[in-house]
PDB file of C-alpha atoms in Angstrom:
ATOM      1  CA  UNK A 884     258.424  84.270 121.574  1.00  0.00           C
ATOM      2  CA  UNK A 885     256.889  82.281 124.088  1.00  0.00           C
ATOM      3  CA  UNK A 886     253.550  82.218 122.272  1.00  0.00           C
ATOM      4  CA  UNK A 887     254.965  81.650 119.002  1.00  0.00           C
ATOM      5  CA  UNK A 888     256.517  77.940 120.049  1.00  0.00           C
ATOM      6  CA  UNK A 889     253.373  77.261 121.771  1.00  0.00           C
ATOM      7  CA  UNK A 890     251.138  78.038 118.330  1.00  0.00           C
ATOM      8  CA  UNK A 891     253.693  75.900 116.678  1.00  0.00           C
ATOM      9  CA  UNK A 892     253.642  73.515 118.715  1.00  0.00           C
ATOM     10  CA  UNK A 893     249.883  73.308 118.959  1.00  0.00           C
ATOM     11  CA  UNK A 894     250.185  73.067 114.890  1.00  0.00           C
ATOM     12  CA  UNK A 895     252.146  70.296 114.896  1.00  0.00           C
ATOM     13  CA  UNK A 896     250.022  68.630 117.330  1.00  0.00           C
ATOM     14  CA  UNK A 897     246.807  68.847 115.032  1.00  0.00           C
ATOM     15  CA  UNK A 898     248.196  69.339 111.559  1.00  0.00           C
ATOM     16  CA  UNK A 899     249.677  72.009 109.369  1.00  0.00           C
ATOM     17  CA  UNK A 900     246.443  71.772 107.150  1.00  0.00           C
ATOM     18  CA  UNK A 901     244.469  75.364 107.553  1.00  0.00           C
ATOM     19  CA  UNK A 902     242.076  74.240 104.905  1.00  0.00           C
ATOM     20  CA  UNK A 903     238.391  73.251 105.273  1.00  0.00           C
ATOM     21  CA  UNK A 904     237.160  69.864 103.231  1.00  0.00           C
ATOM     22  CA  UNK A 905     234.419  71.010 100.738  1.00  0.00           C
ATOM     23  CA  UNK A 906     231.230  70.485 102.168  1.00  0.00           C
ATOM     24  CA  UNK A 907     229.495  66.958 100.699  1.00  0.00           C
ATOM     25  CA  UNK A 908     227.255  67.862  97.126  1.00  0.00           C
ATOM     26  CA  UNK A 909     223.733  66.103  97.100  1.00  0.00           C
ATOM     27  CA  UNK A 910     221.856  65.715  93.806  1.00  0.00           C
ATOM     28  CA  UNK A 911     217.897  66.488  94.338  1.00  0.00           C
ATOM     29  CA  UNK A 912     215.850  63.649  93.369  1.00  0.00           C
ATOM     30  CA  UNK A 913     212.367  64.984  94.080  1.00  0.00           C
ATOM     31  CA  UNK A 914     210.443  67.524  92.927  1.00  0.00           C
ATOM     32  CA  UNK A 915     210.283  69.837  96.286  1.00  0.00           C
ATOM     33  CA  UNK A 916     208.655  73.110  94.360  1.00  0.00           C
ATOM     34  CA  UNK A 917     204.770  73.788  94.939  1.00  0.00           C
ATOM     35  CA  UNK A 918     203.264  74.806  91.460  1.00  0.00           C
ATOM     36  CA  UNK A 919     200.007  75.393  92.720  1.00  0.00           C
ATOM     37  CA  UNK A 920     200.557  76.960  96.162  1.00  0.00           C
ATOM     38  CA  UNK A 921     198.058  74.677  97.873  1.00  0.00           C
ATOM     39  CA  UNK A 922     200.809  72.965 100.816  1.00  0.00           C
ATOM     40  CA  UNK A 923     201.938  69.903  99.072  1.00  0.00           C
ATOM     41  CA  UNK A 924     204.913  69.326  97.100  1.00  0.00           C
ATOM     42  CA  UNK A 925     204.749  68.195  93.111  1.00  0.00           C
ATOM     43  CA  UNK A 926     206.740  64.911  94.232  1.00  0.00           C
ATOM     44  CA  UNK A 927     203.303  64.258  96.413  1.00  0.00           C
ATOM     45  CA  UNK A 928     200.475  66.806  94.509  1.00  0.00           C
ATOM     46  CA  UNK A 929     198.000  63.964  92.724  1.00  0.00           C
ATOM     47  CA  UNK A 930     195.910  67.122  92.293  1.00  0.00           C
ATOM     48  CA  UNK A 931     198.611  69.498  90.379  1.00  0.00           C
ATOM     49  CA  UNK A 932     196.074  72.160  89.641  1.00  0.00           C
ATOM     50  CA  UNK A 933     194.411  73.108  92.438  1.00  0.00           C
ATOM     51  CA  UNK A 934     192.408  76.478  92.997  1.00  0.00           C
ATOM     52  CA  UNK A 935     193.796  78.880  95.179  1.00  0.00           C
ATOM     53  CA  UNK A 936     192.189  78.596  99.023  1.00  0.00           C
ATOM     54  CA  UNK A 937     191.362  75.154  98.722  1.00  0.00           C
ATOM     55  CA  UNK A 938     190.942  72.776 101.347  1.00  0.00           C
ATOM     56  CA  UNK A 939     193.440  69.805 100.365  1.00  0.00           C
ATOM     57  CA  UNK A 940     194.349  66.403 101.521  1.00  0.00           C
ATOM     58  CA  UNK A 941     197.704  64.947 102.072  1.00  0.00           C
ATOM     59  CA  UNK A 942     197.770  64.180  98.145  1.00  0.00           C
ATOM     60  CA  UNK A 943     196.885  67.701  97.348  1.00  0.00           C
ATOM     61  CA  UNK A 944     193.895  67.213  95.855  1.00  0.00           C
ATOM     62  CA  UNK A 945     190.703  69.257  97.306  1.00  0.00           C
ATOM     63  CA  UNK A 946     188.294  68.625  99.090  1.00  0.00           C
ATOM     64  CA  UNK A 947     184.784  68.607  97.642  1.00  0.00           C
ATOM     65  CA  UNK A 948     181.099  69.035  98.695  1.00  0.00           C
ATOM     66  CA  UNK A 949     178.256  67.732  96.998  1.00  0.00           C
ATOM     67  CA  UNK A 950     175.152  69.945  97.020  1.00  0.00           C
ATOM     68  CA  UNK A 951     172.006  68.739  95.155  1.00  0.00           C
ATOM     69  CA  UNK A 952     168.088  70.291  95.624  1.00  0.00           C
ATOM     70  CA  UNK A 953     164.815  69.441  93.748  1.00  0.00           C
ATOM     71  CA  UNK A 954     162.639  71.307  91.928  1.00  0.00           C
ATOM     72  CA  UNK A 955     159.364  70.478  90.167  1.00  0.00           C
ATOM     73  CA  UNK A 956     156.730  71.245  88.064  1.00  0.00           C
ATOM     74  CA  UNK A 957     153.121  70.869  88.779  1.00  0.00           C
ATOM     75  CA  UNK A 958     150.636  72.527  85.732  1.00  0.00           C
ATOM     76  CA  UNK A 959     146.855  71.797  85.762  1.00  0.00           C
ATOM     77  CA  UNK A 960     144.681  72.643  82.488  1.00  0.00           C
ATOM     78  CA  UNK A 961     141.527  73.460  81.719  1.00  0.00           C
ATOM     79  CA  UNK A 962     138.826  70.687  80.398  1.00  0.00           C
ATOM     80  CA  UNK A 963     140.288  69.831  76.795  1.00  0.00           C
ATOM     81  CA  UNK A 964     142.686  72.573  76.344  1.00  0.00           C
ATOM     82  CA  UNK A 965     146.487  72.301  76.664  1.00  0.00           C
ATOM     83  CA  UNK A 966     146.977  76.269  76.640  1.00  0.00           C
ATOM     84  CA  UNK A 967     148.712  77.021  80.237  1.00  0.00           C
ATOM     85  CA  UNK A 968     147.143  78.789  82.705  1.00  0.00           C
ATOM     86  CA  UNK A 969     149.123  82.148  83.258  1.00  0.00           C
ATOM     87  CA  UNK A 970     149.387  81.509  86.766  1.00  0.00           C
ATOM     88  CA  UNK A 971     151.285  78.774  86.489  1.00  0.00           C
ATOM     89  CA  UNK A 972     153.929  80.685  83.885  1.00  0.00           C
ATOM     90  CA  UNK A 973     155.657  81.353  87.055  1.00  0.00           C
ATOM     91  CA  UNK A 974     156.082  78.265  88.253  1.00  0.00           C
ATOM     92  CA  UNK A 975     158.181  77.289  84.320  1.00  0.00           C
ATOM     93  CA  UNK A 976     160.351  80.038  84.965  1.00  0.00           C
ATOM     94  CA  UNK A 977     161.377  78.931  87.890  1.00  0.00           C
ATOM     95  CA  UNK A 978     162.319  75.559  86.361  1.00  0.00           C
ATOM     96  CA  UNK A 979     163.821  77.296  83.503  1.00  0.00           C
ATOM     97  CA  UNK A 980     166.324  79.472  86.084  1.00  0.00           C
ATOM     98  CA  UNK A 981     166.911  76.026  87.861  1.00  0.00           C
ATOM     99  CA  UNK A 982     168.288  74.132  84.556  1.00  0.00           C
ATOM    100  CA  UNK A 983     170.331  77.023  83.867  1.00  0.00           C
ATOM    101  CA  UNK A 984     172.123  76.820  87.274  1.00  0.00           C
ATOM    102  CA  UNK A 985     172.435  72.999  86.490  1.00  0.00           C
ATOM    103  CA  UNK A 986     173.240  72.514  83.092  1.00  0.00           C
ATOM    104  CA  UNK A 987     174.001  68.968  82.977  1.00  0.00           C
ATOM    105  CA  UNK A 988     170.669  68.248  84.300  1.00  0.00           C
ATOM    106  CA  UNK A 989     167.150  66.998  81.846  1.00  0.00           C
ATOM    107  CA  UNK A 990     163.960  67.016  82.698  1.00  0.00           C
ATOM    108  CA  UNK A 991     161.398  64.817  81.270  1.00  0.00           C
ATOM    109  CA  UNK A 992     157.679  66.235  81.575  1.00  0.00           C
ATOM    110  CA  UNK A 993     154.739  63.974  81.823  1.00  0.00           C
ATOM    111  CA  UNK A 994     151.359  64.914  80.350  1.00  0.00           C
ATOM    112  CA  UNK A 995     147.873  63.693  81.472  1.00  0.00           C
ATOM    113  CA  UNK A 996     144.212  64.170  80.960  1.00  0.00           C
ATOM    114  CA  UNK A 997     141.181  63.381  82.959  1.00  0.00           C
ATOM    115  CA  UNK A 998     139.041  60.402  82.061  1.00  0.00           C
ATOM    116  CA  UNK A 999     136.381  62.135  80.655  1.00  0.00           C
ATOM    117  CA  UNK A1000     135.802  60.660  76.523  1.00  0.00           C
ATOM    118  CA  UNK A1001     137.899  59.485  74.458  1.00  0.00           C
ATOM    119  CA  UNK A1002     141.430  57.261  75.727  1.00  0.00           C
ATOM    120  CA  UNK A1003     143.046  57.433  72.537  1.00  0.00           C
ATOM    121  CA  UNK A1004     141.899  61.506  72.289  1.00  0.00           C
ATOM    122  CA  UNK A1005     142.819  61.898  75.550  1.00  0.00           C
ATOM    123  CA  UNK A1006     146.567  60.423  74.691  1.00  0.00           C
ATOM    124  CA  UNK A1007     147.249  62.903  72.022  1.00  0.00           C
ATOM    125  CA  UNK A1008     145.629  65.942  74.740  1.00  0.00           C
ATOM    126  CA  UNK A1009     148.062  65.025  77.250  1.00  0.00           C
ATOM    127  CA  UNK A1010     150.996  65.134  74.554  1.00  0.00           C
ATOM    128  CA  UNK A1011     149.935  68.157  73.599  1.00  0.00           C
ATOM    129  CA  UNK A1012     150.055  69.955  77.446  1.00  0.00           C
ATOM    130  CA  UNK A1013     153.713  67.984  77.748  1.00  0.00           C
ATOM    131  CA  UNK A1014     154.486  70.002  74.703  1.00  0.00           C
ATOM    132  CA  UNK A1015     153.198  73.292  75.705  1.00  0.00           C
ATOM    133  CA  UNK A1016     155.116  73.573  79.095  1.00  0.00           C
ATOM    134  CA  UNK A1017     157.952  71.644  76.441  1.00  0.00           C
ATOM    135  CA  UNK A1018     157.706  74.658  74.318  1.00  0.00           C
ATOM    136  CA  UNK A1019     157.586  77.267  77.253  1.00  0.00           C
ATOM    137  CA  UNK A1020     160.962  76.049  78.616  1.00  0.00           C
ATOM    138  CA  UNK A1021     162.133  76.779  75.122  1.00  0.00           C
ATOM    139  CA  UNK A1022     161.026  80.236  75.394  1.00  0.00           C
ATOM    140  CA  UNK A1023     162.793  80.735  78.554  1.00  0.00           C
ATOM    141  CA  UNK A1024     166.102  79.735  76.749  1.00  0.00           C
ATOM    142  CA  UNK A1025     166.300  76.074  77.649  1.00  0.00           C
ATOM    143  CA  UNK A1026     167.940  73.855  75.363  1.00  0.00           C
ATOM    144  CA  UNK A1027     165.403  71.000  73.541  1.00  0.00           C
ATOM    145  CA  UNK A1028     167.839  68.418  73.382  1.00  0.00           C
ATOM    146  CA  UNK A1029     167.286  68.311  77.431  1.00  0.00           C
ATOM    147  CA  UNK A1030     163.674  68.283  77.712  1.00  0.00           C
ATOM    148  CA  UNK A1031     161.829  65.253  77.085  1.00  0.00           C
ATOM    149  CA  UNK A1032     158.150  64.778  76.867  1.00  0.00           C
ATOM    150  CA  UNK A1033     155.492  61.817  77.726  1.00  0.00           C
ATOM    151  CA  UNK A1034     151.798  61.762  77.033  1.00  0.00           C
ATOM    152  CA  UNK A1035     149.988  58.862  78.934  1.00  0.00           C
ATOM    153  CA  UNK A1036     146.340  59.951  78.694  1.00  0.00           C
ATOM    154  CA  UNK A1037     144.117  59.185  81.407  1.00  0.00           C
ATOM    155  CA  UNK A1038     145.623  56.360  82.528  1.00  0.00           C
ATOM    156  CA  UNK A1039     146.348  57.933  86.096  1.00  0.00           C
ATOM    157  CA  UNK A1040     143.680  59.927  87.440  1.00  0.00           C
ATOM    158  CA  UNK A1041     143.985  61.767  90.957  1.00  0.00           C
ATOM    159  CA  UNK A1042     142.110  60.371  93.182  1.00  0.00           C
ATOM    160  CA  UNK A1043     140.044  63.225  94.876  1.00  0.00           C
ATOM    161  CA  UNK A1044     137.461  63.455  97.151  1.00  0.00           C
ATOM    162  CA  UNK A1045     134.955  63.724  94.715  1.00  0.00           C
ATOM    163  CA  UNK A1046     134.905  63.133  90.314  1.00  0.00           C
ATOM    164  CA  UNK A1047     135.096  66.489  89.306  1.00  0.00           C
ATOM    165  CA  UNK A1048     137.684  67.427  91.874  1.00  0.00           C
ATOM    166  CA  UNK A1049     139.498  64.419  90.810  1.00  0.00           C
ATOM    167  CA  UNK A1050     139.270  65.474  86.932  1.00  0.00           C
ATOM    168  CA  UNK A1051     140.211  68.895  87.345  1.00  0.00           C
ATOM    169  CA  UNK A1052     143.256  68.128  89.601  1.00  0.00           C
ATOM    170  CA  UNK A1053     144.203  64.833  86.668  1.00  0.00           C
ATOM    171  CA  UNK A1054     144.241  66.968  83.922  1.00  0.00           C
ATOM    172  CA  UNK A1055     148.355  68.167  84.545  1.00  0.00           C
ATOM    173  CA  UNK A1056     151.571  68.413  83.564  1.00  0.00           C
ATOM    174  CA  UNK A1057     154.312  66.583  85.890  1.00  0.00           C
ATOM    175  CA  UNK A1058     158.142  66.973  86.515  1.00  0.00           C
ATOM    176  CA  UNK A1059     160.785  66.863  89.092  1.00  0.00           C
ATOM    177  CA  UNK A1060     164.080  67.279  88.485  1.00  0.00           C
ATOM    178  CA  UNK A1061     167.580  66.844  91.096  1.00  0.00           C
ATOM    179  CA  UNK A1062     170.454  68.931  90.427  1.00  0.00           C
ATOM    180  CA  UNK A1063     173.462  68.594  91.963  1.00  0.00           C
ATOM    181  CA  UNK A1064     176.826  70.077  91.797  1.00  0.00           C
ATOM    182  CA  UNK A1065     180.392  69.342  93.130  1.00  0.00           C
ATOM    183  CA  UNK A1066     181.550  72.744  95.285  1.00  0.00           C
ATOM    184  CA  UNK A1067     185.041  72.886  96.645  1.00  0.00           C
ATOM    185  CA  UNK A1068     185.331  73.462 100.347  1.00  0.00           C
ATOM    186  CA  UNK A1069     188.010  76.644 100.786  1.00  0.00           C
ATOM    187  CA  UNK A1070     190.018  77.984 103.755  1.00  0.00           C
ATOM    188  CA  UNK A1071     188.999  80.412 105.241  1.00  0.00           C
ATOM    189  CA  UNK A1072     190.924  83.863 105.384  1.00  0.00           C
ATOM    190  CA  UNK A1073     191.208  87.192 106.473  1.00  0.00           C
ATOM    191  CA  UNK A1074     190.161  88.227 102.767  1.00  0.00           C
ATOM    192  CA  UNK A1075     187.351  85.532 103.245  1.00  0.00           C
ATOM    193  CA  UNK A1076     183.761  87.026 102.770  1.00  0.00           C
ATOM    194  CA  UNK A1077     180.785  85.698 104.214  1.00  0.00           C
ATOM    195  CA  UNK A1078     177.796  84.511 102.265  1.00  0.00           C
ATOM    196  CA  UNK A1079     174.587  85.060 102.347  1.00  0.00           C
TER     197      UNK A1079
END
């Protein structure tokens, strides 16, 4: 009995309400979801469609490196022939395997012959060697629409330590070509392998 007035008492003292207010309802304005599991919420993600295991910055967006290397092709002829050497066959296929890992690159080959006779045969002879290493990219599965081709003659001889060093060595086929590729940098994990 003595309890009982003190509970009611104690009621009366903070209210006869037993029920608890509804707690307050707040609408979600931003996007909070990550679609692309790389860290950053949509609301932020510039980059909404990022790989898996990239690195990202505080927009989401990854980060990149940029890789380039050369390669080149260096072809000398015989005296007034444009038939390649088979040596040298070795040296296209490399080129060819190096356009296919970097498709969006050309390459523009540059013919020459050794001033020995005629300039104006001599044009049409070093057109003729661009066209043969031209036609052996072909071969190698290299599309023609990317391979350009430029006689100039003998209008740049190699100087040499002596003329018939310096005709044999003018009497080429030129090209260098840069390829270069955007790679994304990824995090690394215990799934991670290491490359060779």
């Amino acid at each position: 009995m003595k309890y009982t007035i003190i509970g009611l008492f104690a009621l009366s003292l903070f209210g006869c309400s037993l029920s608890v207010p509804q707690p307050p309802i707040t609408k979600q304005t931003k996007n909070l979801f990550d679609n692309d599991s790389d860290g950053v919420i949509n609301q932020r993600d510039h980059c909404p469609k990022t790989l898996i295991n990239a690195v990202v910055n505080n927009d989401g967006c990854p980060t990149y490196i940029d890789s380039s290397e050369k390669n080149k092709i260096h072809v000398l002829f015989a005296n007034d022939s444009s038939d390649i050497p088979e040596n040298y066959m070795q040296n296209i296929s490399k080129m060819s395997e190096f356009l296919v890992k970097y498709p969006k690159t050309h390459i523009e080959l540059k013919g020459y012959a050794s001033p020995v006779g005629n300039a104006a045969y001599n044009i049409v002879l070093s057109k003729h060697r661009a066209s043969a290493v031209y036609q052996a990219l072909i071969n190698d599965g290299i599309t023609p629409s990317r391979i350009k081709t430029m006689g100039f003659g003998d209008s740049d001889p190699v100087i040499a330590y002596d003329i018939e060093e310096s005709n044999m060595l003018s009497r080429r086929v030129t090209a260098q070509v840069v390829g270069s590729q955007e790679n994304i940098v990824k995090e690394w994990t215990v799934y991670s392998v290491r490359e060779n």
